[in-house]
Amino acid sequence: MMKKIASFSINHDTLVPGMYVSRVDGDCVTYDLRLKFPNRGDYLEQKALHTLEHLVATFVRSSVRSDEVVYFGPMGCRTGFYLILRDSVSKEDALQLTRDAFAFSAAFEGEIPGAKRIECGNWLEHDLAGARAEAAAYVSVLDACSPATMVYPE
């Protein structure tokens, strides 16, 4: 029998957009960057999600915290992303990095990083305008976040 993983133990019906500490594994902290309410029919469109992944991943891996970034990628349910950082990054700094990454994405103009055919496995599936809109909406959500709010609701 397979174990129930921790993220499936969270009541997704009570989860709201925000930034949460999902789990801590050794020196790695997984942050749940929840952009959408789960199970309500409003999900990140695939093309916008893909572009936002490229923008935020490029930003965090180019930031002063680049050596402490383990992973950034989308949730299969299309309600958000996971950001995995080393535990040397405080919650305050993780929140600021996330705010900066999404503000960068909301204002981004130009060629999408890593979106050429030789760089991306689905290079035709991008939506910069959609990604910018989703990033801008999430910046507003992040404005209400703090280290104290980074716990999942009961």
mmCIF file of C-alpha atoms in Angstrom:
data_model
loop_
_atom_site.group_PDB
_atom_site.id
_atom_site.type_symbol
_atom_site.label_atom_id
_atom_site.label_comp_id
_atom_site.label_asym_id
_atom_site.label_seq_id
_atom_site.Cartn_x
_atom_site.Cartn_y
_atom_site.Cartn_z
ATOM 1 C CA MET A 1 0.000 0.000 0.000
ATOM 2 C CA MET A 2 1.289 3.464 -0.862
ATOM 3 C CA LYS A 3 1.610 6.193 1.755
ATOM 4 C CA LYS A 4 -0.589 9.275 1.541
ATOM 5 C CA ILE A 5 1.722 12.163 0.759
ATOM 6 C CA ALA A 6 1.584 15.277 2.922
ATOM 7 C CA SER A 7 0.195 17.614 0.255
ATOM 8 C CA PHE A 8 -2.825 15.333 -0.182
ATOM 9 C CA SER A 9 -3.582 15.681 3.529
ATOM 10 C CA ILE A 10 -4.405 19.396 3.173
ATOM 11 C CA ASN A 11 -8.115 20.187 2.872
ATOM 12 C CA HIS A 12 -8.124 21.823 -0.536
ATOM 13 C CA ASP A 13 -11.701 23.035 -0.048
ATOM 14 C CA THR A 14 -10.493 25.461 2.649
ATOM 15 C CA LEU A 15 -7.311 26.526 0.856
ATOM 16 C CA VAL A 16 -7.151 30.107 -0.400
ATOM 17 C CA PRO A 17 -4.606 31.851 -2.618
ATOM 18 C CA GLY A 18 -1.437 32.708 -0.719
ATOM 19 C CA MET A 19 2.048 31.460 0.039
ATOM 20 C CA TYR A 20 2.462 28.519 2.398
ATOM 21 C CA VAL A 21 5.233 26.377 3.809
ATOM 22 C CA SER A 22 4.215 23.029 2.386
ATOM 23 C CA ARG A 23 6.951 20.887 3.896
ATOM 24 C CA VAL A 24 10.498 20.829 5.195
ATOM 25 C CA ASP A 25 12.798 18.022 4.116
ATOM 26 C CA GLY A 26 16.287 18.221 5.562
ATOM 27 C CA ASP A 27 17.685 21.550 4.402
ATOM 28 C CA CYS A 28 14.968 22.106 1.776
ATOM 29 C CA VAL A 29 11.761 24.085 2.315
ATOM 30 C CA THR A 30 8.918 23.630 -0.167
ATOM 31 C CA TYR A 31 6.702 26.676 -0.593
ATOM 32 C CA ASP A 32 3.204 26.329 -1.988
ATOM 33 C CA LEU A 33 2.555 29.381 -4.161
ATOM 34 C CA ARG A 34 -1.214 29.110 -4.491
ATOM 35 C CA LEU A 35 -2.544 31.447 -7.176
ATOM 36 C CA LYS A 36 -6.069 30.018 -7.494
ATOM 37 C CA PHE A 37 -8.759 28.612 -5.223
ATOM 38 C CA PRO A 38 -8.729 24.818 -5.621
ATOM 39 C CA ASN A 39 -11.779 23.002 -6.978
ATOM 40 C CA ARG A 40 -13.679 26.100 -8.082
ATOM 41 C CA GLY A 41 -13.284 25.803 -11.842
ATOM 42 C CA ASP A 42 -10.930 28.776 -12.301
ATOM 43 C CA TYR A 43 -7.494 27.390 -13.099
ATOM 44 C CA LEU A 44 -4.351 28.766 -14.666
ATOM 45 C CA GLU A 45 -4.637 28.447 -18.430
ATOM 46 C CA GLN A 46 -1.942 26.097 -19.687
ATOM 47 C CA LYS A 47 -0.233 28.613 -21.984
ATOM 48 C CA ALA A 48 -0.118 31.337 -19.315
ATOM 49 C CA LEU A 49 1.077 28.843 -16.692
ATOM 50 C CA HIS A 50 3.862 27.683 -19.023
ATOM 51 C CA THR A 51 5.047 31.239 -19.698
ATOM 52 C CA LEU A 52 4.858 32.160 -16.019
ATOM 53 C CA GLU A 53 6.954 29.094 -15.208
ATOM 54 C CA HIS A 54 9.645 30.288 -17.637
ATOM 55 C CA LEU A 55 9.593 33.859 -16.287
ATOM 56 C CA VAL A 56 9.633 33.069 -12.577
ATOM 57 C CA ALA A 57 12.129 30.202 -12.910
ATOM 58 C CA THR A 58 14.495 32.429 -14.872
ATOM 59 C CA PHE A 59 14.109 35.246 -12.335
ATOM 60 C CA VAL A 60 14.714 33.164 -9.206
ATOM 61 C CA ARG A 61 17.640 31.324 -10.787
ATOM 62 C CA SER A 62 19.172 34.688 -11.761
ATOM 63 C CA SER A 63 18.581 36.318 -8.368
ATOM 64 C CA VAL A 64 21.008 36.787 -5.499
ATOM 65 C CA ARG A 65 19.394 33.635 -4.058
ATOM 66 C CA SER A 66 20.146 31.522 -7.154
ATOM 67 C CA ASP A 67 22.461 29.142 -5.274
ATOM 68 C CA GLU A 68 19.675 28.471 -2.765
ATOM 69 C CA VAL A 69 16.974 27.722 -5.351
ATOM 70 C CA VAL A 70 16.427 23.977 -5.681
ATOM 71 C CA TYR A 71 13.307 23.940 -7.867
ATOM 72 C CA PHE A 72 10.469 26.015 -9.255
ATOM 73 C CA GLY A 73 7.614 24.439 -11.174
ATOM 74 C CA PRO A 74 3.865 24.151 -11.669
ATOM 75 C CA MET A 75 1.300 22.088 -9.809
ATOM 76 C CA GLY A 76 -0.461 19.566 -11.995
ATOM 77 C CA CYS A 77 -3.835 20.893 -10.814
ATOM 78 C CA ARG A 78 -2.974 24.290 -12.354
ATOM 79 C CA THR A 79 -3.729 26.231 -9.165
ATOM 80 C CA GLY A 80 -0.163 27.315 -8.465
ATOM 81 C CA PHE A 81 3.518 26.500 -8.262
ATOM 82 C CA TYR A 82 6.056 24.957 -5.920
ATOM 83 C CA LEU A 83 9.217 26.820 -4.984
ATOM 84 C CA ILE A 84 11.865 24.807 -3.158
ATOM 85 C CA LEU A 85 14.592 26.758 -1.402
ATOM 86 C CA ARG A 86 17.401 25.853 0.972
ATOM 87 C CA ASP A 87 16.534 26.490 4.610
ATOM 88 C CA SER A 88 19.229 29.174 4.720
ATOM 89 C CA VAL A 89 16.612 31.453 3.132
ATOM 90 C CA SER A 90 14.334 32.929 5.813
ATOM 91 C CA LYS A 91 10.574 33.003 5.306
ATOM 92 C CA GLU A 92 10.791 36.794 4.987
ATOM 93 C CA ASP A 93 13.402 36.496 2.246
ATOM 94 C CA ALA A 94 11.480 33.713 0.490
ATOM 95 C CA LEU A 95 8.392 35.931 0.478
ATOM 96 C CA GLN A 96 10.370 38.888 -0.870
ATOM 97 C CA LEU A 97 11.963 36.733 -3.587
ATOM 98 C CA THR A 98 8.497 35.531 -4.584
ATOM 99 C CA ARG A 99 7.091 39.072 -4.590
ATOM 100 C CA ASP A 100 9.999 40.262 -6.722
ATOM 101 C CA ALA A 101 9.686 37.333 -9.153
ATOM 102 C CA PHE A 102 5.972 37.851 -9.728
ATOM 103 C CA ALA A 103 6.325 41.646 -9.979
ATOM 104 C CA PHE A 104 9.050 41.081 -12.589
ATOM 105 C CA SER A 105 6.741 38.685 -14.454
ATOM 106 C CA ALA A 106 3.779 41.083 -14.293
ATOM 107 C CA ALA A 107 5.852 43.815 -15.946
ATOM 108 C CA PHE A 108 7.859 41.631 -18.331
ATOM 109 C CA GLU A 109 8.116 42.698 -21.949
ATOM 110 C CA GLY A 110 10.142 41.100 -24.680
ATOM 111 C CA GLU A 111 11.153 37.623 -25.674
ATOM 112 C CA ILE A 112 10.087 34.914 -23.223
ATOM 113 C CA PRO A 113 13.221 33.286 -21.756
ATOM 114 C CA GLY A 114 13.805 29.737 -22.921
ATOM 115 C CA ALA A 115 10.879 29.738 -25.336
ATOM 116 C CA LYS A 116 12.676 28.942 -28.573
ATOM 117 C CA ARG A 117 12.154 25.576 -30.227
ATOM 118 C CA ILE A 118 15.631 24.330 -29.281
ATOM 119 C CA GLU A 119 15.137 25.447 -25.644
ATOM 120 C CA CYS A 120 11.613 24.277 -24.836
ATOM 121 C CA GLY A 121 9.723 21.024 -25.284
ATOM 122 C CA ASN A 122 6.466 22.811 -26.083
ATOM 123 C CA TRP A 123 7.702 26.118 -27.459
ATOM 124 C CA LEU A 124 4.465 27.016 -29.264
ATOM 125 C CA GLU A 125 2.402 26.935 -26.073
ATOM 126 C CA HIS A 126 3.018 30.318 -24.443
ATOM 127 C CA ASP A 127 0.859 33.317 -23.511
ATOM 128 C CA LEU A 128 2.788 36.346 -22.255
ATOM 129 C CA ALA A 129 -0.284 38.547 -21.782
ATOM 130 C CA GLY A 130 -2.010 35.813 -19.786
ATOM 131 C CA ALA A 131 1.104 35.192 -17.689
ATOM 132 C CA ARG A 132 1.458 38.893 -16.952
ATOM 133 C CA ALA A 133 -2.178 39.117 -15.842
ATOM 134 C CA GLU A 134 -1.876 36.093 -13.541
ATOM 135 C CA ALA A 135 1.374 37.427 -12.080
ATOM 136 C CA ALA A 136 -0.188 40.836 -11.403
ATOM 137 C CA ALA A 137 -3.140 39.214 -9.648
ATOM 138 C CA TYR A 138 -0.795 37.140 -7.494
ATOM 139 C CA VAL A 139 1.288 40.191 -6.550
ATOM 140 C CA SER A 140 -1.888 41.536 -4.905
ATOM 141 C CA VAL A 141 -2.310 38.257 -3.013
ATOM 142 C CA LEU A 142 1.318 38.359 -1.872
ATOM 143 C CA ASP A 143 0.812 41.865 -0.500
ATOM 144 C CA ALA A 144 -1.383 40.324 2.207
ATOM 145 C CA CYS A 145 1.092 37.528 3.027
ATOM 146 C CA SER A 146 3.612 37.438 5.843
ATOM 147 C CA PRO A 147 5.646 34.709 7.494
ATOM 148 C CA ALA A 148 2.835 34.382 10.048
ATOM 149 C CA THR A 149 0.295 33.556 7.307
ATOM 150 C CA MET A 150 2.436 30.832 5.697
ATOM 151 C CA VAL A 151 0.592 28.010 7.450
ATOM 152 C CA TYR A 152 -2.168 25.978 5.853
ATOM 153 C CA PRO A 153 -5.701 26.633 7.133
ATOM 154 C CA GLU A 154 -7.156 23.997 9.446
#
